[in-house]
mmCIF file of C-alpha atoms and ligand atoms in Angstrom:
data_model
loop_
_atom_site.group_PDB
_atom_site.id
_atom_site.type_symbol
_atom_site.label_atom_id
_atom_site.label_comp_id
_atom_site.label_asym_id
_atom_site.label_seq_id
_atom_site.Cartn_x
_atom_site.Cartn_y
_atom_site.Cartn_z
ATOM 1 C CA MET Z 1 90.724 87.675 132.459
ATOM 2 C CA ILE Z 2 89.918 83.973 132.401
ATOM 3 C CA THR Z 3 92.320 82.048 134.590
ATOM 4 C CA THR Z 4 93.299 78.384 134.416
ATOM 5 C CA ASP Z 5 91.245 77.823 137.561
ATOM 6 C CA ILE Z 6 88.122 79.198 135.920
ATOM 7 C CA LEU Z 7 88.670 77.054 132.802
ATOM 8 C CA GLN Z 8 89.129 73.964 134.937
ATOM 9 C CA GLN Z 9 86.000 74.746 136.918
ATOM 10 C CA LEU Z 10 83.995 75.296 133.730
ATOM 11 C CA ALA Z 11 85.186 71.964 132.310
ATOM 12 C CA LYS Z 12 84.149 70.259 135.521
ATOM 13 C CA THR Z 13 80.705 71.830 135.421
ATOM 14 C CA HIS Z 14 79.961 71.573 131.688
ATOM 15 C CA GLY Z 15 82.244 68.834 130.384
ATOM 16 C CA THR Z 16 84.366 69.297 127.241
ATOM 17 C CA PRO Z 17 84.952 70.438 124.534
ATOM 18 C CA LEU Z 18 84.257 74.054 125.529
ATOM 19 C CA PHE Z 19 84.511 77.332 123.693
ATOM 20 C CA VAL Z 20 84.741 80.029 126.360
ATOM 21 C CA ILE Z 21 83.932 83.578 125.273
ATOM 22 C CA ASP Z 22 85.194 86.445 127.440
ATOM 23 C CA HIS Z 23 82.897 89.433 126.922
ATOM 24 C CA GLU Z 24 85.138 91.739 128.930
ATOM 25 C CA GLU Z 25 87.950 91.054 126.488
ATOM 26 C CA LEU Z 26 85.619 91.728 123.529
ATOM 27 C CA LEU Z 27 84.757 95.141 124.960
ATOM 28 C CA CYS Z 28 88.370 95.818 125.761
ATOM 29 C CA ASN Z 29 89.371 95.126 122.134
ATOM 30 C CA TYR Z 30 86.539 97.275 120.808
ATOM 31 C CA GLU Z 31 87.530 100.164 123.091
ATOM 32 C CA MET Z 32 91.189 99.782 122.165
ATOM 33 C CA PHE Z 33 90.265 99.973 118.491
ATOM 34 C CA LYS Z 34 88.244 103.144 118.981
ATOM 35 C CA LYS Z 35 90.799 104.816 121.218
ATOM 36 C CA ASN Z 36 93.665 104.246 118.804
ATOM 37 C CA LEU Z 37 91.710 105.221 115.680
ATOM 38 C CA PRO Z 38 89.574 108.159 116.856
ATOM 39 C CA ARG Z 39 88.448 109.184 113.360
ATOM 40 C CA VAL Z 40 87.271 105.680 112.490
ATOM 41 C CA GLN Z 41 83.814 104.218 113.182
ATOM 42 C CA ALA Z 42 84.186 100.488 113.931
ATOM 43 C CA TYR Z 43 81.851 98.085 112.106
ATOM 44 C CA TYR Z 44 82.427 94.643 113.666
ATOM 45 C CA ALA Z 45 82.741 92.031 110.894
ATOM 46 C CA VAL Z 46 80.192 89.473 112.090
ATOM 47 C CA LYS Z 47 81.784 86.746 109.944
ATOM 48 C CA ALA Z 48 84.735 86.475 112.371
ATOM 49 C CA ASN Z 49 82.449 85.159 115.091
ATOM 50 C CA PRO Z 50 78.696 85.424 114.569
ATOM 51 C CA ASP Z 51 77.626 84.329 118.041
ATOM 52 C CA PRO Z 52 74.480 86.374 118.815
ATOM 53 C CA ALA Z 53 75.743 87.187 122.311
ATOM 54 C CA ILE Z 54 78.898 88.720 120.813
ATOM 55 C CA VAL Z 55 76.782 90.829 118.469
ATOM 56 C CA LYS Z 56 74.656 91.923 121.406
ATOM 57 C CA THR Z 57 77.578 92.849 123.641
ATOM 58 C CA LEU Z 58 79.127 94.941 120.883
ATOM 59 C CA PHE Z 59 75.768 96.472 119.958
ATOM 60 C CA ASN Z 60 75.275 97.564 123.572
ATOM 61 C CA ALA Z 61 78.758 99.088 123.513
ATOM 62 C CA GLY Z 62 77.759 101.226 120.536
ATOM 63 C CA ALA Z 63 79.415 99.271 117.718
ATOM 64 C CA SER Z 64 78.342 99.264 114.093
ATOM 65 C CA PHE Z 65 78.371 96.124 111.945
ATOM 66 C CA ASP Z 66 79.696 94.645 108.706
ATOM 67 C CA VAL Z 67 77.409 91.827 107.538
ATOM 68 C CA SER Z 68 77.721 89.644 104.454
ATOM 69 C CA SER Z 69 74.608 87.473 104.396
ATOM 70 C CA ILE Z 70 70.944 87.837 105.282
ATOM 71 C CA ALA Z 71 71.432 85.699 108.399
ATOM 72 C CA GLU Z 72 74.219 87.995 109.616
ATOM 73 C CA PHE Z 73 72.059 91.013 108.826
ATOM 74 C CA GLU Z 74 69.221 89.514 110.861
ATOM 75 C CA SER Z 75 71.459 88.805 113.855
ATOM 76 C CA VAL Z 76 72.193 92.535 114.037
ATOM 77 C CA TYR Z 77 68.623 93.561 113.174
ATOM 78 C CA GLU Z 78 67.423 91.473 116.105
ATOM 79 C CA ASN Z 79 68.829 94.188 118.401
ATOM 80 C CA ILE Z 80 66.827 97.030 116.833
ATOM 81 C CA LYS Z 81 63.636 95.273 115.811
ATOM 82 C CA ASP Z 82 61.600 96.887 118.598
ATOM 83 C CA LEU Z 83 62.513 100.442 117.622
ATOM 84 C CA PRO Z 84 60.013 102.518 115.635
ATOM 85 C CA GLU Z 85 60.466 102.056 111.887
ATOM 86 C CA GLN Z 86 62.082 105.429 111.253
ATOM 87 C CA GLU Z 87 64.640 104.866 114.025
ATOM 88 C CA GLN Z 88 65.435 101.420 112.651
ATOM 89 C CA HIS Z 89 65.974 102.946 109.252
ATOM 90 C CA ASP Z 90 68.251 105.658 110.609
ATOM 91 C CA TRP Z 91 70.243 103.190 112.656
ATOM 92 C CA ILE Z 92 70.804 100.856 109.691
ATOM 93 C CA TRP Z 93 71.697 103.819 107.497
ATOM 94 C CA ASN Z 94 74.420 104.890 109.916
ATOM 95 C CA ASN Z 95 75.592 101.553 111.289
ATOM 96 C CA ILE Z 96 75.391 98.636 108.850
ATOM 97 C CA ILE Z 97 77.390 97.890 105.753
ATOM 98 C CA TYR Z 98 76.580 94.802 103.690
ATOM 99 C CA ALA Z 99 80.162 94.188 102.613
ATOM 100 C CA ASN Z 100 79.818 91.207 100.301
ATOM 101 C CA PRO Z 101 80.573 92.529 96.787
ATOM 102 C CA ILE Z 102 78.593 89.684 95.157
ATOM 103 C CA LYS Z 103 74.940 89.431 96.178
ATOM 104 C CA ALA Z 104 72.200 87.114 94.915
ATOM 105 C CA GLU Z 105 69.133 88.798 93.377
ATOM 106 C CA GLU Z 106 66.945 87.512 96.217
ATOM 107 C CA THR Z 107 69.356 88.973 98.763
ATOM 108 C CA LEU Z 108 69.229 92.381 97.094
ATOM 109 C CA GLN Z 109 65.425 92.301 97.120
ATOM 110 C CA VAL Z 110 65.436 91.810 100.895
ATOM 111 C CA LEU Z 111 68.147 94.400 101.483
ATOM 112 C CA ASP Z 112 66.362 97.028 99.401
ATOM 113 C CA LYS Z 113 63.781 97.345 102.138
ATOM 114 C CA TYR Z 114 66.361 98.077 104.837
ATOM 115 C CA GLN Z 115 68.924 100.025 102.854
ATOM 116 C CA PRO Z 116 72.265 99.266 104.423
ATOM 117 C CA LEU Z 117 75.326 100.397 102.471
ATOM 118 C CA LEU Z 118 76.267 97.829 99.808
ATOM 119 C CA THR Z 119 79.699 97.149 98.363
ATOM 120 C CA PHE Z 120 80.353 96.202 94.725
ATOM 121 C CA ASP Z 121 83.334 95.752 92.435
ATOM 122 C CA ASN Z 122 82.068 94.918 88.927
ATOM 123 C CA SER Z 123 79.600 95.922 86.176
ATOM 124 C CA GLU Z 124 77.350 92.905 86.504
ATOM 125 C CA GLU Z 125 76.732 93.855 90.120
ATOM 126 C CA VAL Z 126 75.790 97.424 89.104
ATOM 127 C CA VAL Z 127 73.091 96.047 86.812
ATOM 128 C CA LYS Z 128 71.881 93.645 89.494
ATOM 129 C CA MET Z 129 71.788 96.307 92.233
ATOM 130 C CA SER Z 130 69.988 98.837 90.039
ATOM 131 C CA GLN Z 131 67.330 96.222 89.178
ATOM 132 C CA HIS Z 132 66.830 94.632 92.594
ATOM 133 C CA ALA Z 133 67.930 97.274 95.118
ATOM 134 C CA PRO Z 134 67.501 100.547 93.226
ATOM 135 C CA ASN Z 135 67.453 102.713 96.370
ATOM 136 C CA SER Z 136 70.906 101.678 97.495
ATOM 137 C CA ARG Z 137 73.890 103.691 98.508
ATOM 138 C CA VAL Z 138 76.860 101.779 97.214
ATOM 139 C CA VAL Z 139 80.567 101.641 97.960
ATOM 140 C CA LEU Z 140 83.171 100.573 95.425
ATOM 141 C CA ARG Z 141 85.570 97.924 96.745
ATOM 142 C CA LEU Z 142 89.054 98.516 95.408
ATOM 143 C CA ARG Z 143 91.654 95.854 94.763
ATOM 144 C CA VAL Z 144 94.675 96.549 96.943
ATOM 145 C CA SER Z 145 97.841 94.696 97.863
ATOM 146 C CA ASN Z 146 97.309 91.828 100.322
ATOM 147 C CA ALA Z 147 101.044 91.028 100.417
ATOM 148 C CA GLY Z 148 102.066 89.517 103.729
ATOM 149 C CA ALA Z 149 98.544 88.902 105.017
ATOM 150 C CA MET Z 150 97.797 85.518 106.596
ATOM 151 C CA VAL Z 151 94.583 85.222 104.555
ATOM 152 C CA GLU Z 152 94.529 86.884 101.152
ATOM 153 C CA LEU Z 153 91.324 88.230 99.570
ATOM 154 C CA SER Z 154 92.541 90.274 96.615
ATOM 155 C CA SER Z 155 92.241 87.478 94.040
ATOM 156 C CA LYS Z 156 88.524 87.179 94.759
ATOM 157 C CA PHE Z 157 87.432 90.793 95.290
ATOM 158 C CA GLY Z 158 88.184 94.365 94.303
ATOM 159 C CA ALA Z 159 88.144 96.605 91.240
ATOM 160 C CA ALA Z 160 91.475 97.605 89.733
ATOM 161 C CA HIS Z 161 92.450 101.276 89.773
ATOM 162 C CA GLU Z 162 91.960 101.493 85.984
ATOM 163 C CA GLU Z 163 88.359 100.256 86.251
ATOM 164 C CA ALA Z 164 87.364 102.289 89.290
ATOM 165 C CA LEU Z 165 86.204 105.500 87.628
ATOM 166 C CA ASP Z 166 84.165 103.721 84.963
ATOM 167 C CA LEU Z 167 82.442 101.556 87.575
ATOM 168 C CA ILE Z 168 81.615 104.539 89.770
ATOM 169 C CA PHE Z 169 80.012 106.409 86.870
ATOM 170 C CA GLU Z 170 78.237 103.268 85.639
ATOM 171 C CA ALA Z 171 76.620 103.031 89.074
ATOM 172 C CA ILE Z 172 75.714 106.735 89.121
ATOM 173 C CA ASN Z 173 74.232 106.508 85.631
ATOM 174 C CA ALA Z 174 72.218 103.463 86.741
ATOM 175 C CA GLY Z 175 70.567 105.650 89.391
ATOM 176 C CA LEU Z 176 72.513 104.456 92.431
ATOM 177 C CA THR Z 177 74.136 106.759 94.962
ATOM 178 C CA VAL Z 178 77.843 106.096 95.176
ATOM 179 C CA ALA Z 179 78.717 106.824 98.791
ATOM 180 C CA GLY Z 180 82.397 106.026 98.755
ATOM 181 C CA LEU Z 181 85.268 103.575 98.535
ATOM 182 C CA SER Z 182 86.360 100.485 100.444
ATOM 183 C CA PHE Z 183 89.218 98.030 100.494
ATOM 184 C CA HIS Z 184 90.494 95.043 102.476
ATOM 185 C CA VAL Z 185 94.240 94.579 102.858
ATOM 186 C CA GLY Z 186 93.976 90.851 103.728
ATOM 187 C CA SER Z 187 93.241 89.274 107.092
ATOM 188 C CA GLN Z 188 95.893 89.320 109.843
ATOM 189 C CA THR Z 189 97.959 91.867 107.938
ATOM 190 C CA THR Z 190 101.311 92.385 109.578
ATOM 191 C CA ASN Z 191 102.589 94.273 106.532
ATOM 192 C CA PHE Z 192 101.448 97.783 107.449
ATOM 193 C CA GLU Z 193 102.445 99.141 104.018
ATOM 194 C CA ASN Z 194 99.273 97.580 102.609
ATOM 195 C CA TYR Z 195 97.164 100.106 104.526
ATOM 196 C CA MET Z 196 99.347 103.031 103.492
ATOM 197 C CA GLN Z 197 99.210 102.118 99.800
ATOM 198 C CA ALA Z 198 95.471 101.512 99.931
ATOM 199 C CA ILE Z 199 94.724 104.873 101.602
ATOM 200 C CA ASN Z 200 96.870 106.605 98.992
ATOM 201 C CA LEU Z 201 94.986 104.863 96.179
ATOM 202 C CA ALA Z 202 91.627 105.800 97.687
ATOM 203 C CA ALA Z 203 92.707 109.448 98.046
ATOM 204 C CA LEU Z 204 93.696 109.509 94.382
ATOM 205 C CA ILE Z 205 90.352 108.089 93.267
ATOM 206 C CA PHE Z 206 88.392 110.551 95.449
ATOM 207 C CA LYS Z 207 90.271 113.314 93.655
ATOM 208 C CA GLU Z 208 89.636 111.854 90.192
ATOM 209 C CA VAL Z 209 85.920 111.462 90.842
ATOM 210 C CA LYS Z 210 85.612 115.020 92.114
ATOM 211 C CA ALA Z 211 87.452 116.286 89.047
ATOM 212 C CA ARG Z 212 84.814 114.559 86.926
ATOM 213 C CA GLY Z 213 82.099 116.536 88.708
ATOM 214 C CA TYR Z 214 80.622 114.054 91.195
ATOM 215 C CA ASP Z 215 80.748 115.306 94.763
ATOM 216 C CA GLN Z 216 78.584 112.871 96.741
ATOM 217 C CA MET Z 217 81.310 110.459 97.811
ATOM 218 C CA ASN Z 218 81.746 111.012 101.520
ATOM 219 C CA LEU Z 219 82.770 107.639 102.952
ATOM 220 C CA LEU Z 220 86.015 105.701 103.141
ATOM 221 C CA ASP Z 221 85.940 102.131 104.450
ATOM 222 C CA ILE Z 222 89.417 100.905 105.378
ATOM 223 C CA GLY Z 223 88.188 97.321 105.826
ATOM 224 C CA GLY Z 224 89.501 94.679 108.211
ATOM 225 C CA GLY Z 225 92.839 92.923 108.478
ATOM 226 C CA PHE Z 226 93.976 94.472 111.782
ATOM 227 C CA PRO Z 227 96.237 91.822 113.279
ATOM 228 C CA ALA Z 228 95.488 89.969 116.506
ATOM 229 C CA PRO Z 229 98.468 89.545 118.872
ATOM 230 C CA TYR Z 230 98.884 85.804 118.259
ATOM 231 C CA ASP Z 231 102.596 85.963 119.095
ATOM 232 C CA GLU Z 232 105.421 88.406 119.798
ATOM 233 C CA SER Z 233 106.170 88.889 116.094
ATOM 234 C CA VAL Z 234 102.979 90.923 115.659
ATOM 235 C CA LYS Z 235 103.803 94.598 116.141
ATOM 236 C CA PRO Z 236 101.550 96.525 118.557
ATOM 237 C CA PHE Z 237 98.235 97.769 117.199
ATOM 238 C CA SER Z 238 99.053 101.278 118.431
ATOM 239 C CA GLU Z 239 101.933 101.414 115.960
ATOM 240 C CA LEU Z 240 99.703 100.535 113.015
ATOM 241 C CA ALA Z 241 97.006 102.916 114.220
ATOM 242 C CA LYS Z 242 99.457 105.799 114.463
ATOM 243 C CA ARG Z 243 100.546 105.289 110.856
ATOM 244 C CA ILE Z 244 96.954 105.000 109.644
ATOM 245 C CA ASN Z 245 95.945 108.181 111.507
ATOM 246 C CA THR Z 246 98.820 110.136 109.987
ATOM 247 C CA GLU Z 247 97.930 109.013 106.482
ATOM 248 C CA LEU Z 248 94.210 109.689 106.966
ATOM 249 C CA ASP Z 249 94.894 113.199 108.271
ATOM 250 C CA ARG Z 250 97.287 113.909 105.437
ATOM 251 C CA LEU Z 251 95.126 112.600 102.591
ATOM 252 C CA ILE Z 252 91.466 112.298 103.512
ATOM 253 C CA SER Z 253 89.372 115.435 103.912
ATOM 254 C CA PRO Z 254 87.714 115.870 107.345
ATOM 255 C CA ASP Z 255 84.224 115.809 105.820
ATOM 256 C CA ILE Z 256 84.680 112.201 104.724
ATOM 257 C CA LYS Z 257 83.303 109.624 107.177
ATOM 258 C CA ILE Z 258 85.874 106.910 107.812
ATOM 259 C CA ILE Z 259 84.807 103.434 108.838
ATOM 260 C CA ALA Z 260 86.581 100.090 109.343
ATOM 261 C CA GLU Z 261 85.467 96.467 109.535
ATOM 262 C CA PRO Z 262 87.572 94.775 112.209
ATOM 263 C CA GLY Z 263 86.676 91.123 112.753
ATOM 264 C CA ARG Z 264 89.659 89.162 113.963
ATOM 265 C CA PHE Z 265 91.031 92.055 116.008
ATOM 266 C CA ILE Z 266 87.850 92.187 118.111
ATOM 267 C CA ALA Z 267 87.115 88.465 118.411
ATOM 268 C CA ALA Z 268 90.412 86.549 118.337
ATOM 269 C CA THR Z 269 91.674 87.090 121.877
ATOM 270 C CA ALA Z 270 88.176 86.865 123.334
ATOM 271 C CA ALA Z 271 87.837 83.091 123.336
ATOM 272 C CA THR Z 272 89.651 80.057 124.695
ATOM 273 C CA ALA Z 273 89.038 76.429 123.779
ATOM 274 C CA VAL Z 274 89.170 73.728 126.439
ATOM 275 C CA SER Z 275 89.573 70.162 125.199
ATOM 276 C CA LYS Z 276 90.216 66.820 126.821
ATOM 277 C CA ILE Z 277 92.671 64.092 125.929
ATOM 278 C CA ILE Z 278 90.668 61.033 124.897
ATOM 279 C CA GLY Z 279 93.461 58.861 123.503
ATOM 280 C CA LYS Z 280 97.230 58.539 123.429
ATOM 281 C CA ALA Z 281 99.481 56.545 121.104
ATOM 282 C CA VAL Z 282 103.010 56.437 119.772
ATOM 283 C CA ARG Z 283 103.111 56.344 115.969
ATOM 284 C CA HIS Z 284 106.362 56.194 113.998
ATOM 285 C CA GLY Z 285 108.167 56.987 117.222
ATOM 286 C CA LYS Z 286 106.149 60.135 117.848
ATOM 287 C CA LEU Z 287 103.815 60.767 120.743
ATOM 288 C CA CYS Z 288 100.264 61.467 119.571
ATOM 289 C CA TYR Z 289 97.461 62.909 121.659
ATOM 290 C CA TYR Z 290 93.850 62.521 120.499
ATOM 291 C CA ILE Z 291 91.527 65.203 121.867
ATOM 292 C CA ASP Z 292 87.765 65.765 121.776
ATOM 293 C CA ASP Z 293 87.875 68.839 119.483
ATOM 294 C CA GLY Z 294 89.449 69.163 116.040
ATOM 295 C CA VAL Z 295 89.685 70.838 112.629
ATOM 296 C CA TYR Z 296 86.046 70.109 111.727
ATOM 297 C CA HIS Z 297 85.115 71.936 114.904
ATOM 298 C CA THR Z 298 86.743 74.680 117.005
ATOM 299 C CA PHE Z 299 90.108 74.234 115.276
ATOM 300 C CA SER Z 300 88.645 74.751 111.789
ATOM 301 C CA GLY Z 301 90.922 77.770 111.423
ATOM 302 C CA VAL Z 302 93.808 75.365 110.840
ATOM 303 C CA ILE Z 303 92.155 74.547 107.490
ATOM 304 C CA PHE Z 304 90.157 77.667 106.575
ATOM 305 C CA ASP Z 305 92.162 80.426 108.227
ATOM 306 C CA HIS Z 306 95.771 79.216 107.817
ATOM 307 C CA CYS Z 307 95.987 79.705 111.560
ATOM 308 C CA GLN Z 308 98.142 77.648 113.917
ATOM 309 C CA TYR Z 309 96.896 77.407 117.492
ATOM 310 C CA HIS Z 310 98.962 76.327 120.461
ATOM 311 C CA PHE Z 311 98.038 74.318 123.506
ATOM 312 C CA ASP Z 312 98.650 74.863 127.173
ATOM 313 C CA ALA Z 313 98.578 71.830 129.415
ATOM 314 C CA PHE Z 314 97.182 72.129 132.918
ATOM 315 C CA LYS Z 315 100.043 70.136 134.364
ATOM 316 C CA THR Z 316 103.797 70.277 133.928
ATOM 317 C CA GLY Z 317 106.424 67.679 133.082
ATOM 318 C CA PRO Z 318 109.234 67.018 130.620
ATOM 319 C CA THR Z 319 108.082 68.067 127.160
ATOM 320 C CA GLN Z 320 108.496 66.688 123.656
ATOM 321 C CA ILE Z 321 107.249 67.520 120.177
ATOM 322 C CA CYS Z 322 103.873 65.801 119.774
ATOM 323 C CA THR Z 323 101.106 65.444 117.253
ATOM 324 C CA VAL Z 324 97.632 66.533 118.314
ATOM 325 C CA PHE Z 325 94.749 64.867 116.463
ATOM 326 C CA GLY Z 326 91.042 65.685 116.457
ATOM 327 C CA PRO Z 327 88.370 63.110 117.319
ATOM 328 C CA THR Z 328 86.962 62.260 113.866
ATOM 329 C CA CYS Z 329 87.953 59.322 111.670
ATOM 330 C CA ASP Z 330 89.315 61.596 108.949
ATOM 331 C CA GLY Z 331 93.065 61.743 108.366
ATOM 332 C CA LEU Z 332 92.711 65.472 107.720
ATOM 333 C CA ASP Z 333 91.725 66.025 111.329
ATOM 334 C CA VAL Z 334 95.228 67.004 112.467
ATOM 335 C CA ILE Z 335 95.492 70.111 114.651
ATOM 336 C CA SER Z 336 99.271 70.197 114.926
ATOM 337 C CA MET Z 337 102.208 67.922 114.161
ATOM 338 C CA THR Z 338 104.721 70.075 116.007
ATOM 339 C CA GLU Z 339 103.257 70.913 119.372
ATOM 340 C CA GLU Z 340 105.541 70.918 122.392
ATOM 341 C CA LEU Z 341 103.644 69.297 125.258
ATOM 342 C CA PRO Z 342 104.442 67.377 128.424
ATOM 343 C CA SER Z 343 104.835 63.688 127.598
ATOM 344 C CA ASN Z 344 103.191 62.614 130.869
ATOM 345 C CA LEU Z 345 99.667 63.780 129.986
ATOM 346 C CA GLU Z 346 97.022 61.162 130.480
ATOM 347 C CA ARG Z 347 93.575 60.333 129.263
ATOM 348 C CA GLY Z 348 91.136 62.799 130.863
ATOM 349 C CA ASP Z 349 93.693 65.625 131.158
ATOM 350 C CA LEU Z 350 92.694 69.014 129.790
ATOM 351 C CA LEU Z 351 94.334 71.260 127.222
ATOM 352 C CA SER Z 352 93.488 74.884 126.513
ATOM 353 C CA SER Z 353 94.065 77.019 123.409
ATOM 354 C CA LYS Z 354 93.813 80.759 123.729
ATOM 355 C CA ASN Z 355 93.252 83.466 121.100
ATOM 356 C CA ILE Z 356 90.839 81.197 119.245
ATOM 357 C CA GLY Z 357 87.852 83.565 119.031
ATOM 358 C CA ALA Z 358 87.989 84.376 115.309
ATOM 359 C CA TYR Z 359 87.220 82.071 112.376
ATOM 360 C CA SER Z 360 86.937 79.059 114.699
ATOM 361 C CA ALA Z 361 83.507 78.283 116.146
ATOM 362 C CA ALA Z 362 82.221 80.243 113.124
ATOM 363 C CA THR Z 363 83.114 77.364 110.816
ATOM 364 C CA SER Z 364 82.444 74.423 113.142
ATOM 365 C CA THR Z 365 80.462 71.447 111.751
ATOM 366 C CA TYR Z 366 78.686 68.302 112.974
ATOM 367 C CA PHE Z 367 80.962 66.098 110.869
ATOM 368 C CA ASN Z 368 81.147 62.437 111.806
ATOM 369 C CA GLY Z 369 78.519 62.918 114.490
ATOM 370 C CA PHE Z 370 80.661 65.142 116.698
ATOM 371 C CA PRO Z 371 78.783 68.326 117.626
ATOM 372 C CA PRO Z 372 80.516 71.711 117.951
ATOM 373 C CA ALA Z 373 82.035 72.596 121.329
ATOM 374 C CA LYS Z 374 79.655 73.954 123.930
ATOM 375 C CA ILE Z 375 79.798 77.753 124.081
ATOM 376 C CA ILE Z 376 80.187 79.369 127.498
ATOM 377 C CA HIS Z 377 79.904 83.127 128.028
ATOM 378 C CA VAL Z 378 81.754 84.749 130.899
ATOM 379 C CA ASN Z 379 81.736 88.326 132.227
ATOM 380 C CA ARG Z 380 78.538 89.105 130.441
HETATM 381 C C1 PLP Y 401 86.327 89.030 106.516
HETATM 382 C C2 PLP Y 401 86.086 90.466 106.241
HETATM 383 C C3 PLP Y 401 86.371 91.424 107.230
HETATM 384 C C4 PLP Y 401 87.011 91.101 108.547
HETATM 385 O O1 PLP Y 401 88.377 90.915 108.349
HETATM 386 P P1 PLP Y 401 89.370 90.720 109.580
HETATM 387 O O2 PLP Y 401 90.662 90.429 108.919
HETATM 388 O O3 PLP Y 401 88.853 89.603 110.400
HETATM 389 O O4 PLP Y 401 89.404 91.999 110.339
HETATM 390 C C5 PLP Y 401 86.078 92.743 106.944
HETATM 391 N N1 PLP Y 401 85.524 93.106 105.753
HETATM 392 C C6 PLP Y 401 85.247 92.216 104.796
HETATM 393 C C7 PLP Y 401 84.640 92.682 103.535
HETATM 394 C C8 PLP Y 401 85.536 90.873 104.996
HETATM 395 O O5 PLP Y 401 85.275 89.990 104.031
#
């Protein structure tokens, strides 16, 4: 648990802006995931926060990984590179899924050597994989409802139910091993029905494939989307997990390996941003604070993740609805126009934003000459 005192001390020592990662919280989230979904092997989605120290902490805790680029693959590989070749191969086989359905030819050529699971969702990809990564085990990504998710993915990825069988047999006929099915119900999914529908669809397709005489599908990947507790409206994870477990036990045979790709759920609550007020103005009658971190940096989730972060001030006073701006010269650099903050904050005062571990530092830039916030690891 990172207290206000610790944050203040860190800001004093390192300056601001800071991005403070709590490794104890990371482990706690990973353990909570495993405990609530005992049949499910957790593959951390590196995209949510690719910091190498996060990957290492989770690797040491026994996690598996979902990667979607060669760089992400390498950040995981880094942890096994000293193992003998056969052990590396076995570990990758059991613990990495390359879950980007669209892969460049060059990417496939690199991956072919290591043989992680690969996802796909269209014919073109079958041709590409069979030419450039012919030894692959592949997983068909299904299109499922993303209704009610904060970030929707179904318009970009996933094969429709009607196409699924044809694609599976196209891949088999092209010499690939079809290991199973995957889906993603949309990130920060608070509509639990999405999972139920998706598991039902997968069960139906497993049955259809078996009926057509192929019996090598033994993996179900239930994706990411598990919601982080950003506010009280998010129902407890245990409730979602209970419903998923019931549906898995009812519909998915015990000899099928079940995996998931939680990103946000593991990373979101594990980081806190600390920023400093660098300017203060009243514009159109509204109090505006300018801080040293913004939407091109730690708060990039405001733009890319449809996420709204809140601030805690380190001192109290009468509050009002304020605007909080980032430090760059761009008018887009607005973190919030409706943040309730004390009106007596001054230049040099600190603000913190919790639950900012996912899709934040991951998409930070150097725009306008402002570097990303300094990353601090605690409880490592
Ligand atoms: C982004 C992504 C994830 C992680 O999703 P979360 O909502 O952060 O859990 C998992 N799998 C795939 C394929 C993704 O693209």
